[in-house]
Coordinates of C-alpha atoms and ligand atoms in Angstrom, one line a residue:
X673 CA -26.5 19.9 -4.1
X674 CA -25.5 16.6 -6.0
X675 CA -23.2 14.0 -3.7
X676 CA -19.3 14.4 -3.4
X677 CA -17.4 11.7 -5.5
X678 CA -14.8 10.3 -2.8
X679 CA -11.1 9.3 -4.2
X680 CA -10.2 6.6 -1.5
X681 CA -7.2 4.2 -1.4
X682 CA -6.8 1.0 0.3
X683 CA -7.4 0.1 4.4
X684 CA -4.4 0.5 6.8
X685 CA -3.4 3.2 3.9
X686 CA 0.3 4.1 3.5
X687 CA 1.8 7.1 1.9
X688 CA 1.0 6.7 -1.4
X689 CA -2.6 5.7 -0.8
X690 CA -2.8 9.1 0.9
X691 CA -1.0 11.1 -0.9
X692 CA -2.6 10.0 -4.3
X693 CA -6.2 10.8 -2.7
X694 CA -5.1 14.4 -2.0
X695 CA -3.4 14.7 -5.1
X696 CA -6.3 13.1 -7.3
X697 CA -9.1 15.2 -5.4
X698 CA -6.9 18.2 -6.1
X699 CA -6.5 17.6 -10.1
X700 CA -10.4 16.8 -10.1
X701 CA -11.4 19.5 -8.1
X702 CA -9.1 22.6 -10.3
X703 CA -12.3 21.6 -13.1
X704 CA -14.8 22.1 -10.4
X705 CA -15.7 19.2 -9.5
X706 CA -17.2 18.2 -6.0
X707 CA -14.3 15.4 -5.1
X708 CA -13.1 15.0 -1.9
X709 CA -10.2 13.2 -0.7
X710 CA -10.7 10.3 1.8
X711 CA -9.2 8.0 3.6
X712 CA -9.9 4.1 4.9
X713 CA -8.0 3.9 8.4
X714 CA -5.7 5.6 10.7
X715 CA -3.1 7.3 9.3
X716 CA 0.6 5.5 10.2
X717 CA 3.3 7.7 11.5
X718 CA 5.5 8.1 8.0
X719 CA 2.2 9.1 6.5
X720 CA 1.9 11.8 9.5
X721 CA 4.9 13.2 9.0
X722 CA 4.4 13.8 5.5
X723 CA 1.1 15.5 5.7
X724 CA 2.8 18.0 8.3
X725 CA 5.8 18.4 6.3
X726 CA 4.2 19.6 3.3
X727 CA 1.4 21.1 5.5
X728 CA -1.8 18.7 3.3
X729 CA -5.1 18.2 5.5
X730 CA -5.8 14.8 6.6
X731 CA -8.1 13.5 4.1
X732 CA -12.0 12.4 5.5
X733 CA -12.1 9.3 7.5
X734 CA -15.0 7.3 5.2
X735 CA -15.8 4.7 7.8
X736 CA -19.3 3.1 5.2
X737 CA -18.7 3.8 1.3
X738 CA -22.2 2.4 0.8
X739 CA -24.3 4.0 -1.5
X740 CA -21.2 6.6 -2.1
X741 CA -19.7 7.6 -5.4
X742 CA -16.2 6.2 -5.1
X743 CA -12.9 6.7 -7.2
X744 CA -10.2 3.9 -5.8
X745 CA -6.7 4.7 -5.9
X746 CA -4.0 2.3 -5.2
X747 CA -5.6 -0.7 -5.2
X748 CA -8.9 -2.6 -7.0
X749 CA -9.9 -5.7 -4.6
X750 CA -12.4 -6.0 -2.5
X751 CA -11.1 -7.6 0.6
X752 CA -8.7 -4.3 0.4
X753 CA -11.3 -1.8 -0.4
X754 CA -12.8 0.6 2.6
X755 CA -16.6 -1.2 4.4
X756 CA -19.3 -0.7 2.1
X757 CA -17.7 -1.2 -1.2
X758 CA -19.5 -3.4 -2.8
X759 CA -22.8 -1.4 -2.6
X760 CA -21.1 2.0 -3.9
X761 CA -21.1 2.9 -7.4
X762 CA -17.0 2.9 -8.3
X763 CA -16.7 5.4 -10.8
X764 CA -12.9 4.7 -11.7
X765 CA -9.6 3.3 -10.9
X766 CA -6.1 4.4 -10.8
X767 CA -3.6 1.6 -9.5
X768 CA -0.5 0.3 -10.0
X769 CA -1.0 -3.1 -8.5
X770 CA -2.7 -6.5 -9.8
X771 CA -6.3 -6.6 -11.2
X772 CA -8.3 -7.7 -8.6
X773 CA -11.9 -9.1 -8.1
X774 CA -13.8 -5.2 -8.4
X775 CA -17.0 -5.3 -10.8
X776 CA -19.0 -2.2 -12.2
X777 CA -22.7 -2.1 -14.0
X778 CA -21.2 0.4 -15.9
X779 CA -17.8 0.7 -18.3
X780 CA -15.6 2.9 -16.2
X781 CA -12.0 4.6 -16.5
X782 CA -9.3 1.8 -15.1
X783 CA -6.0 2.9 -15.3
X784 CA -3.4 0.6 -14.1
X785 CA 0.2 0.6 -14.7
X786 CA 2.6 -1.7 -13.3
X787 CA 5.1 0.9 -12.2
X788 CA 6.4 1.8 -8.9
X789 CA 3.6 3.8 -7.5
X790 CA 0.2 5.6 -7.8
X791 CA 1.7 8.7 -7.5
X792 CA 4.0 8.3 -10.3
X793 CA 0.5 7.7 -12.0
X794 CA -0.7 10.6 -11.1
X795 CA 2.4 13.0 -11.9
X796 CA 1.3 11.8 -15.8
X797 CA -2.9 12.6 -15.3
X798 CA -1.6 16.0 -14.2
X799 CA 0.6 16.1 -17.4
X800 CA -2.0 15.2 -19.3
X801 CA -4.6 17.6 -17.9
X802 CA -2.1 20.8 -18.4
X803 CA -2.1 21.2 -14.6
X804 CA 0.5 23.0 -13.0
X805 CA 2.0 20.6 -10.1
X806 CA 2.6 23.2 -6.8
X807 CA 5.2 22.6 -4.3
X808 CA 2.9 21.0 -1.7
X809 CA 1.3 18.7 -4.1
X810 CA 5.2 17.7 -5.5
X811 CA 6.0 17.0 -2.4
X812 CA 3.3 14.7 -1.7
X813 CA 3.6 12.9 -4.8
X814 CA 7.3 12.2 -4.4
X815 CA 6.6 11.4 -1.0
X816 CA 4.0 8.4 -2.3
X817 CA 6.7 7.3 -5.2
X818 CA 9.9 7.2 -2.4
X819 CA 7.6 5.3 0.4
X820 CA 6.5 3.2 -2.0
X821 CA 9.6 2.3 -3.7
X822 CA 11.8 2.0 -0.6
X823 CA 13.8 5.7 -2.1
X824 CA 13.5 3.7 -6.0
X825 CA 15.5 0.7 -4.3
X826 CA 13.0 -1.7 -4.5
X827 CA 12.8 -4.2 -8.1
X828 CA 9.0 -2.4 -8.2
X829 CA 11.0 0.4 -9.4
X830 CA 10.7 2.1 -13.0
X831 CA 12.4 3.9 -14.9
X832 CA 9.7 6.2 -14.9
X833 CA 9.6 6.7 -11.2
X834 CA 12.9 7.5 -11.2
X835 CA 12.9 10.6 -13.9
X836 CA 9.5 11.2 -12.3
X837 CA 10.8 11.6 -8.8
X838 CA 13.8 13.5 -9.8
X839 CA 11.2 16.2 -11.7
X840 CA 9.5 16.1 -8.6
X841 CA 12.0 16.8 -6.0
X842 CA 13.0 19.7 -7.8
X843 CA 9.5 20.9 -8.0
X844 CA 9.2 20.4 -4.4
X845 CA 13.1 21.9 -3.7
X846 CA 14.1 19.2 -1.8
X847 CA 16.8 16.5 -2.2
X848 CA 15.2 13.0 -2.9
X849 CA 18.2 10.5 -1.1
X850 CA 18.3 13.4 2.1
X851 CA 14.2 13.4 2.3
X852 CA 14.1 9.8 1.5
X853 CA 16.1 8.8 4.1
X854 CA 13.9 10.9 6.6
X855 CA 10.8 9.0 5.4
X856 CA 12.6 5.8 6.0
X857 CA 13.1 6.4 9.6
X858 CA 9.2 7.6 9.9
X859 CA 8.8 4.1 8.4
X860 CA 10.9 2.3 11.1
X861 CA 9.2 4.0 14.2
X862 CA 7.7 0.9 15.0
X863 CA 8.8 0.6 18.9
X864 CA 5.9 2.1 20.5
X865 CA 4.0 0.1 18.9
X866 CA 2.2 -3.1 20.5
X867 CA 2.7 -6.2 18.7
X868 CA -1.0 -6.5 16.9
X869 CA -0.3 -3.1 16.0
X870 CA 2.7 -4.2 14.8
X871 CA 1.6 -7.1 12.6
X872 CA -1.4 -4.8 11.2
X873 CA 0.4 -1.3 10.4
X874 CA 0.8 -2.4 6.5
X875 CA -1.5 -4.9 6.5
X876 CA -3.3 -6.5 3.0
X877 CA -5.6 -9.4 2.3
X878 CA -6.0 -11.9 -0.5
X879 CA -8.2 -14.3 -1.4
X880 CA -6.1 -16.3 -3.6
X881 CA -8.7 -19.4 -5.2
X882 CA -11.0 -19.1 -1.9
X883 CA -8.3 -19.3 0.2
X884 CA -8.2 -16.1 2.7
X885 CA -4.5 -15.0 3.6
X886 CA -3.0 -12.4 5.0
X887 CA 0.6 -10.7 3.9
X888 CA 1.8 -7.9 6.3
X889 CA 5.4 -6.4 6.0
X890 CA 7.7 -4.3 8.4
X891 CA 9.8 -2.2 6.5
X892 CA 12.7 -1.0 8.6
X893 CA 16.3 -0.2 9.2
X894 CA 16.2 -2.1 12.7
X895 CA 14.5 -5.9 12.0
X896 CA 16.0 -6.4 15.5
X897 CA 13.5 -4.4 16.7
X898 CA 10.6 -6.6 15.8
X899 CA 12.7 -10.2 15.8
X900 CA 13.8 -9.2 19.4
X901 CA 10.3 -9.7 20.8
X902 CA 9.6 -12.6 18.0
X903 CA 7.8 -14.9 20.2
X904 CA 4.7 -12.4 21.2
X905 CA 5.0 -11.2 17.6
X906 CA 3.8 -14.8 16.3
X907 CA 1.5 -14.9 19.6
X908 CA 0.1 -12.1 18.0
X909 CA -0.5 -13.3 14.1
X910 CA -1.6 -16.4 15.4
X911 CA -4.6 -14.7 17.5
X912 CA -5.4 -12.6 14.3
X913 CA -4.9 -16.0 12.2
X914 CA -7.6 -17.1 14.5
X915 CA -10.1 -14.4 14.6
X916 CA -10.2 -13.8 10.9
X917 CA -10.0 -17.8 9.9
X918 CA -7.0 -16.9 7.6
X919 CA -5.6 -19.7 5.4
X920 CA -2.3 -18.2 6.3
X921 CA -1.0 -15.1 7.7
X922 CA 2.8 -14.2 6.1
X923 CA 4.6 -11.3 7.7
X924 CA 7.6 -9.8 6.1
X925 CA 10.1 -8.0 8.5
X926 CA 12.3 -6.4 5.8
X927 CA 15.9 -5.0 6.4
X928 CA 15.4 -1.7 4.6
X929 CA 19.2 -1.4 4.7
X930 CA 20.3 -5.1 4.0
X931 CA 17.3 -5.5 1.3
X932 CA 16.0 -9.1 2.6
X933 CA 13.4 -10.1 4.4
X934 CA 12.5 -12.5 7.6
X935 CA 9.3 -13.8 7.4
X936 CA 7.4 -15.3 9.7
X937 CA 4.0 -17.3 9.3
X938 CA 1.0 -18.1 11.3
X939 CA -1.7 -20.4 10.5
X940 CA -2.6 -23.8 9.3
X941 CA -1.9 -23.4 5.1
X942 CA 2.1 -23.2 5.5
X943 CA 2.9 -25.4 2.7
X944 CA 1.5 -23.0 -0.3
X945 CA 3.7 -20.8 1.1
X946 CA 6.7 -22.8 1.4
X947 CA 6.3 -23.8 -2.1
X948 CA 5.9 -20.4 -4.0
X949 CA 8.6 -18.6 -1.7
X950 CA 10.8 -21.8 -2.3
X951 CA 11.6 -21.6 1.3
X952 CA 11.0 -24.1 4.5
X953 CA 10.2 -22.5 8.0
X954 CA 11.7 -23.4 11.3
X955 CA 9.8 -22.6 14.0
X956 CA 7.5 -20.4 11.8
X957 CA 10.7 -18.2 10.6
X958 CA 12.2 -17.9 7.6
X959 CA 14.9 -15.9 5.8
X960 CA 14.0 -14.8 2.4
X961 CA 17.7 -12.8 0.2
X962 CA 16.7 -10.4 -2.0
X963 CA 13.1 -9.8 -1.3
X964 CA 12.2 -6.0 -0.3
X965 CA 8.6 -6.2 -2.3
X966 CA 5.5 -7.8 -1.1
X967 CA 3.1 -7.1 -4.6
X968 CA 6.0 -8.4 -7.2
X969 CA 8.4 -10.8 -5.3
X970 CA 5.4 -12.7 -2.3
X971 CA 2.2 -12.3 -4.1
X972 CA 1.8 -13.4 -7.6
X973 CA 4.3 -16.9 -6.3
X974 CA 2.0 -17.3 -3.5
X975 CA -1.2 -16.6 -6.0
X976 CA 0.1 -19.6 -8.3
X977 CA 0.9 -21.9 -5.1
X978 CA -2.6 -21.8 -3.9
X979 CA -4.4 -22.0 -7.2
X980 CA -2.5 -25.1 -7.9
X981 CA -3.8 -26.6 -4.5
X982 CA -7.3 -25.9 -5.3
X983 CA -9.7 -24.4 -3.4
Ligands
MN151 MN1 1.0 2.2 -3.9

C-alpha cells in the first residue's frame, strides 16, 4: 500500500485551516486518492464547535511530518508549518496569505490568491473539478470564509468571498449574519482560558530579515475580558518572549464589534514596531483604529520596518 498524502494547515490552526483540510482531502479523495486530512495542534473552541455543528471528524493530529507527503493549506512558511517540514516532500500549496520561505526539489502546484480565505479557494477547485459541494462540506467551507473574514467585515474581504459565502450558506441552509454571529461568540470564549493560553490560541511566527517575532491576536466582542487582567497578560508574552528569544512579541486584542485593535508588545525590538504601525506604546499598550487584520494591516508594515533595520 503506497503512503497517504496528508493536506495540513498551519500550527495553533483556526477554522479555516481546518476546515480547508477536510474539505481538500474530501475533493482529492472523490478521485480515489489516499489523502487524509490532518491537523498541526489542538483544535480551539470556534473550530470545535464547527466540527460538531456540521458533524466533520477531527482531522489526524500529525505531530512529525518528516519523511511524509504533505499538501499545505493556509499557509507556506516554515516557522508556521507543522515539526518535520522541512524533511517532507511538499507536494502542493493552496493559500491565501504571503509567499513565504517554503522550497521544493520538484516544480509543484502553488495556488495562492490574496482573497479572504482558503476556503473561498477551495469553493473554486471544487468548481473546477465538477464536484458537487454537500451540505456538510458547505457548511464547513463557509464556516473557514466567515471565521476568517470576521462575517466579510474584515478589509481581507473580497468580493469573491462575499458571492462565495452567500452560494454557500444556501447550500448549507443556513443564514450567514445569524451563523456568523454564533461563530463569533465561539471566537470570544476566551475566559477559561489561562493567560499563555491566551496569548498562544492564534498564535503565528515570522522571521522578518532574521529577526524572529511573534504576532498573536484575540478576536473578541469583550476586549475587557483580556485588558482586565492586562498586567499577567504581558507577564505572560514576556516569559514566551523569553523562552523563544523573540525579537518582539505583538499581541492584537481586537474589538470584534468596534473594529480596532489594542495591542500590546513584549520584548526588546519595540521600535520596528512602533515605526511600521505608526504608533508609540505606553507601558507596552497601544491603541491601533481601524485594524481588525493581522496578515494585510500588521504584517507586510512590520515586514518593511525590520528589513529596513537590517538584520
Ligand atoms: Mn486562512
Amino acid at each position: 500500500m503506497s503512503e497517504p498524502i496528508y493536506v495540513v494547515g498551519h500550527q495553533q490552526p483556526d477554522t479555516d485551516t481546518i476546515c480547508s483540510a477536510l474539505a481538500y482531502a474530501r475533493l482529492r479523495k472523490n478521485k480515489s486518492e489516499d489523502v487524509v486530512p490532518a491537523r498541526a495542534g489542538a483544535l480551539n473552541p470556534e473550530t470545535q464547535f464547527v466540527l460538531d455543528r456540521w458533524d466533520a471528524e477531527v482531522p489526524l493530529l500529525l505531530d512529525d511530518a518528516a519523511d511524509e507527503q504533505l499538501i499545505l493549506v493556509d499557509h507556506n512558511e516554515y516557522s508556521q508549518t507543522v515539526t518535520g517540514t522541512e524533511h517532507a516532500e511538499i507536494v502542493e500549496i493552496i493559500d491565501h496569505h504571503r509567499i513565504g520561505d517554503i522550497e521544493t526539489s520538484e516544480p509543484i502546484l502553488f495556488r495562492n490568491e490574496p482573497v479572504g480565505s482558503t476556503a473561498t479557494i477551495l469553493t473554486q477547485l471544487f468548481d473546477d473539478a465538477n464536484e458537487t459541494i454537500t451540505t456538510q462540506t458547505a457548511g464547513l467551507l463557509l464556516s473557514g470564509i466567515l471565521s476568517d473574514t470576521v462575517v466579510l467585515r474584515s478589509p481581507t474581504t473580497t468580493d469573491r468571498d462575499r458571492t462565495v459565502a452567500g452560494r454557500l450558506a444556501d447550500i448549507a441552509g443556513v443564514d450567514y449574519e445569524t451563523y456568523g454571529k454564533d461563530l463569533l461568540s465561539q471566537k470570544s470564549k476566551i475566559g477559561e482560558k489561562s493567560p499563555r493560553e491566551m496569548v498562544l490560541s492564534d498564535f503565528k511566527e515570522f522571521d522578518f530579515d532574521a529577526h524572529q517575532v511573534g504576532i498573536g491576536q484575540i478576536e473578541t466582542v469583550e476586549p475587557s475580558v483580556v485588558l482586565g487582567q492586562q498586567e499577567t497578560v504581558l507577564e505572560a508574552m514576556d516569559d514566551v518572549a523569553t523562552e523563544r528569544d523573540y525579537a518582539v512579541f505583538l499581541l492584537l486584542v481586537t474589538d470584534l464589534l468596534e473594529e480596532d485593535s489594542t495591542a500590546l508588545v513584549a520584548g526588546p525590538e519595540i521600535d520596528p514596531i512602533e515605526e511600521g504601525l505608526d504608533t508609540t506604546f505606553t507601558d507596552q499598550e497601544s491603541f491601533l483604529p481601524g485594524v481588525m487584520s493581522r496578515k494585510k494591516q500588521v504584517v507586510p508594515f512590520l515586514e518593511e520596518a525590520f528589513n529596513s533595520t537590517g538584520p
